CSV table of C-alpha atoms in Angstrom, one decimal:
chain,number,residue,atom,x,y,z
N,925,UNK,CA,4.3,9.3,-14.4
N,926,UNK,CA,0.7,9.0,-14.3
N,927,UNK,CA,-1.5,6.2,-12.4
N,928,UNK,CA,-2.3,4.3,-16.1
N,929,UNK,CA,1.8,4.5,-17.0
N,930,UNK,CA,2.2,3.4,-14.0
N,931,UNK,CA,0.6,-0.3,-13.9
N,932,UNK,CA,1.2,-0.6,-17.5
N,933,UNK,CA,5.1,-0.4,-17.1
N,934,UNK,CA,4.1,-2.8,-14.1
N,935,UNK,CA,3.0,-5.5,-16.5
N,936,UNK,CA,5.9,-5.0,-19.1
N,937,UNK,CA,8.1,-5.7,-16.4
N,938,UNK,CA,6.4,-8.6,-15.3
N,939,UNK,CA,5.0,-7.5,-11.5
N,940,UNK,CA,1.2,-7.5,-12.2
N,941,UNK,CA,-0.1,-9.9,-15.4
N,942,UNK,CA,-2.7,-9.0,-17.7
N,943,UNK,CA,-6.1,-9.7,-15.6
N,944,UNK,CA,-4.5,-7.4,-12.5
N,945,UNK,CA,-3.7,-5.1,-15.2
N,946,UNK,CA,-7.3,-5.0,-16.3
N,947,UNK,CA,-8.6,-5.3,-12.7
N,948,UNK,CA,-6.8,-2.1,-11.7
N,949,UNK,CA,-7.1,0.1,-15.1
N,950,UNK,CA,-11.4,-0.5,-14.5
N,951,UNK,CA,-10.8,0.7,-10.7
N,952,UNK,CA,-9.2,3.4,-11.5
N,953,UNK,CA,-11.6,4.4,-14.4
N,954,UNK,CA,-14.3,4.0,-12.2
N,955,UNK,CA,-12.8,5.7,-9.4
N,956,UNK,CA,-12.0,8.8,-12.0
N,957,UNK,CA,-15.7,8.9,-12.6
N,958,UNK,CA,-17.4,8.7,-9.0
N,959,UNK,CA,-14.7,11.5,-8.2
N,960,UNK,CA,-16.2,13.5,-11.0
N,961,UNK,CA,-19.9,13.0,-10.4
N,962,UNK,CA,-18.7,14.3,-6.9
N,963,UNK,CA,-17.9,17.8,-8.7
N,964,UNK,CA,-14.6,17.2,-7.6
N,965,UNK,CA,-11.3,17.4,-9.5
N,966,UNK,CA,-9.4,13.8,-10.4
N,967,UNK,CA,-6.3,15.6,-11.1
N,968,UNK,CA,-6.3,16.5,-7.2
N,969,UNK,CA,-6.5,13.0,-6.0
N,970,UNK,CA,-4.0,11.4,-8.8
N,971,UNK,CA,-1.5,11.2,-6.4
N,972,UNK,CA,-3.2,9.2,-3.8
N,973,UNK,CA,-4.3,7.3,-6.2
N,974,UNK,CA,-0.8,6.9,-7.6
N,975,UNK,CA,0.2,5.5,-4.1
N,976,UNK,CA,-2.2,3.3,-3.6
N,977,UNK,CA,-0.8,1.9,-6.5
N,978,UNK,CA,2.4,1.7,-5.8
N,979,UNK,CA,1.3,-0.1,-2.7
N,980,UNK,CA,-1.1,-2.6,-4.5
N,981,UNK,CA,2.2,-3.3,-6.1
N,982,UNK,CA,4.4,-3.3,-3.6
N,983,UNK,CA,1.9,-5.9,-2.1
N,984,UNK,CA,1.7,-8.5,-5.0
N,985,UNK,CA,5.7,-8.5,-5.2
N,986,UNK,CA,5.7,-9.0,-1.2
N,987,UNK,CA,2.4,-9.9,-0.1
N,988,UNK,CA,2.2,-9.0,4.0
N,989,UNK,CA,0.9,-12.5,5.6
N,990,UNK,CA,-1.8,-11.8,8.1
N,991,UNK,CA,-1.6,-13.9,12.1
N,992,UNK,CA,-5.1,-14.9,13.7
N,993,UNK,CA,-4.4,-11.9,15.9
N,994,UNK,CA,-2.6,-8.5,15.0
N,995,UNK,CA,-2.5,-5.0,15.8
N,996,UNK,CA,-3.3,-2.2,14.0
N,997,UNK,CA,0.0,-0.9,11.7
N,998,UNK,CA,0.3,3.0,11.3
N,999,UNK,CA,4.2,3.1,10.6
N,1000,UNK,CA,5.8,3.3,8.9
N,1001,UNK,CA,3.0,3.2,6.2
N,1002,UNK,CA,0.1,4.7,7.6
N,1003,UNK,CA,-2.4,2.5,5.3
N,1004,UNK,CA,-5.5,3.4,7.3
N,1005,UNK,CA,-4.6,7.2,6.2
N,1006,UNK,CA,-4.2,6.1,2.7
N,1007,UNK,CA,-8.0,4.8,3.0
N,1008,UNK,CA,-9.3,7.9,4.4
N,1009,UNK,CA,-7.7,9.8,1.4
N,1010,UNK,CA,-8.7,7.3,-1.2
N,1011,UNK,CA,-12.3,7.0,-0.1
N,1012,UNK,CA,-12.7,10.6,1.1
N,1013,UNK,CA,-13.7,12.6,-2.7
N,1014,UNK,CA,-16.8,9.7,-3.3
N,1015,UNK,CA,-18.8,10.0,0.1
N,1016,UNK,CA,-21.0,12.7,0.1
N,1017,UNK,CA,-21.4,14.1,3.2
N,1018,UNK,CA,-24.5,15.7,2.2
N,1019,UNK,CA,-26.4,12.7,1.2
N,1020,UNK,CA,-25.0,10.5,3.5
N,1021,UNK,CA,-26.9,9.2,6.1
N,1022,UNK,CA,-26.5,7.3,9.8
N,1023,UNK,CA,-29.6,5.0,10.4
N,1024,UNK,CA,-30.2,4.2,14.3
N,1025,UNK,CA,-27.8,7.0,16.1
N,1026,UNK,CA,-28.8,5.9,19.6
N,1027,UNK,CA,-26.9,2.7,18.6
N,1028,UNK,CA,-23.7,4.8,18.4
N,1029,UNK,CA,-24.6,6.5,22.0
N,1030,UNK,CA,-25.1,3.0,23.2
N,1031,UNK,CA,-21.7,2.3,22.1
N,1032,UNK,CA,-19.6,5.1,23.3
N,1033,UNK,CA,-21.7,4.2,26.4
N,1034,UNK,CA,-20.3,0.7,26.8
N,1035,UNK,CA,-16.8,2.1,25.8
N,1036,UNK,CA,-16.9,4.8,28.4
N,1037,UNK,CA,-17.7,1.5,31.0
N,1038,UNK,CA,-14.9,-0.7,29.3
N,1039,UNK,CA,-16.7,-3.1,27.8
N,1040,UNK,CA,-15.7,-4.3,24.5
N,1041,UNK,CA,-17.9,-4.1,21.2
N,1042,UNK,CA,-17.7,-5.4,18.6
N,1043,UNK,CA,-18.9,-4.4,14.9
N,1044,UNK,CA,-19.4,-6.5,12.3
N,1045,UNK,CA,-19.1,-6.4,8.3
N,1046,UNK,CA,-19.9,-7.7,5.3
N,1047,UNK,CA,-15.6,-7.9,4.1
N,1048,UNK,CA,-16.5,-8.0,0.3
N,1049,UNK,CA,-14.7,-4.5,0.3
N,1050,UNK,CA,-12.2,-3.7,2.9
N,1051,UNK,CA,-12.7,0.3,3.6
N,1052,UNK,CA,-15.4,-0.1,6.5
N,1053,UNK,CA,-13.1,1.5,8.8
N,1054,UNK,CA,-12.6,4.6,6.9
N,1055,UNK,CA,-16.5,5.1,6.0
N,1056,UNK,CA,-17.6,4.4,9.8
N,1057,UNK,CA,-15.1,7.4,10.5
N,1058,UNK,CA,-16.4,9.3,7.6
N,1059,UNK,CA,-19.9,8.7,9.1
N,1060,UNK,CA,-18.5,9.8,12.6
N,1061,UNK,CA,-17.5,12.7,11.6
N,1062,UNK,CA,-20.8,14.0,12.1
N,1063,UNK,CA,-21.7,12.9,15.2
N,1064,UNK,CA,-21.8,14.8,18.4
């Protein structure tokens, strides 16, 4: 089963409605065509996309409720993997760029004394973490 059969047997059966339906079809259309501007092949990344899916899914039939304070999860669903694999074919390493590098030596600097820092962002999309690791990668 493909990623479009997918949600669309999800809305026969009642799990997503008609807007999420919509919502999800455009993301994955649009997602199909950064990967290909990218020179890289969708039909390689279908099944990450398929499970991310399944967990969009999985999360509007049993949404996970969120305390004022909690730890990061990696098991048994390693989601912050499943962002690094999602997001990985649209950056560009090439054209990608770090502005202010001695701020990431200032930070590694305060780490390395224990001191705590904190990084802020804009939460409109939810993949920061995985593009400040992408972005990491090529630091020293």
């Amino acid at each position: 089963m493909n990623c479009i059969t997918l949600l669309e047997k999800s809305k026969k059966s009642g799990i997503i409605n008609a807007r999420q339906l919509s919502i999800l079809q455009e993301f994955y259309h649009t997602f199909c065509e950064a990967v290909a501007k990218n020179n890289k092949n969708i039909a390689e990344h279908e099944p990450v996309m398929y499970r991310y899916f399944e967990e969009v899914i999985h999360e509007i039939q049993s949404p996970f409720i969120f305390e004022p304070y909690h730890a990061a999860i990696r098991t048994p669903f390693d989601y912050y993997r499943l962002g690094l694999d999602l997001f990985g074919p649209l950056v560009v390493a090439e054209r990608s760029k770090i502005f202010h590098p001695e701020r990431i030596q200032e930070i590694v600097y305060q780490l390395s004394k224990g001191e705590n820092v904190i990084l802020l962002a804009n939460h409109q999309t939810e993949p920061d973490p995985q593009f400040i690791s992408f972005m990491l990668e090529k630091h020293p």
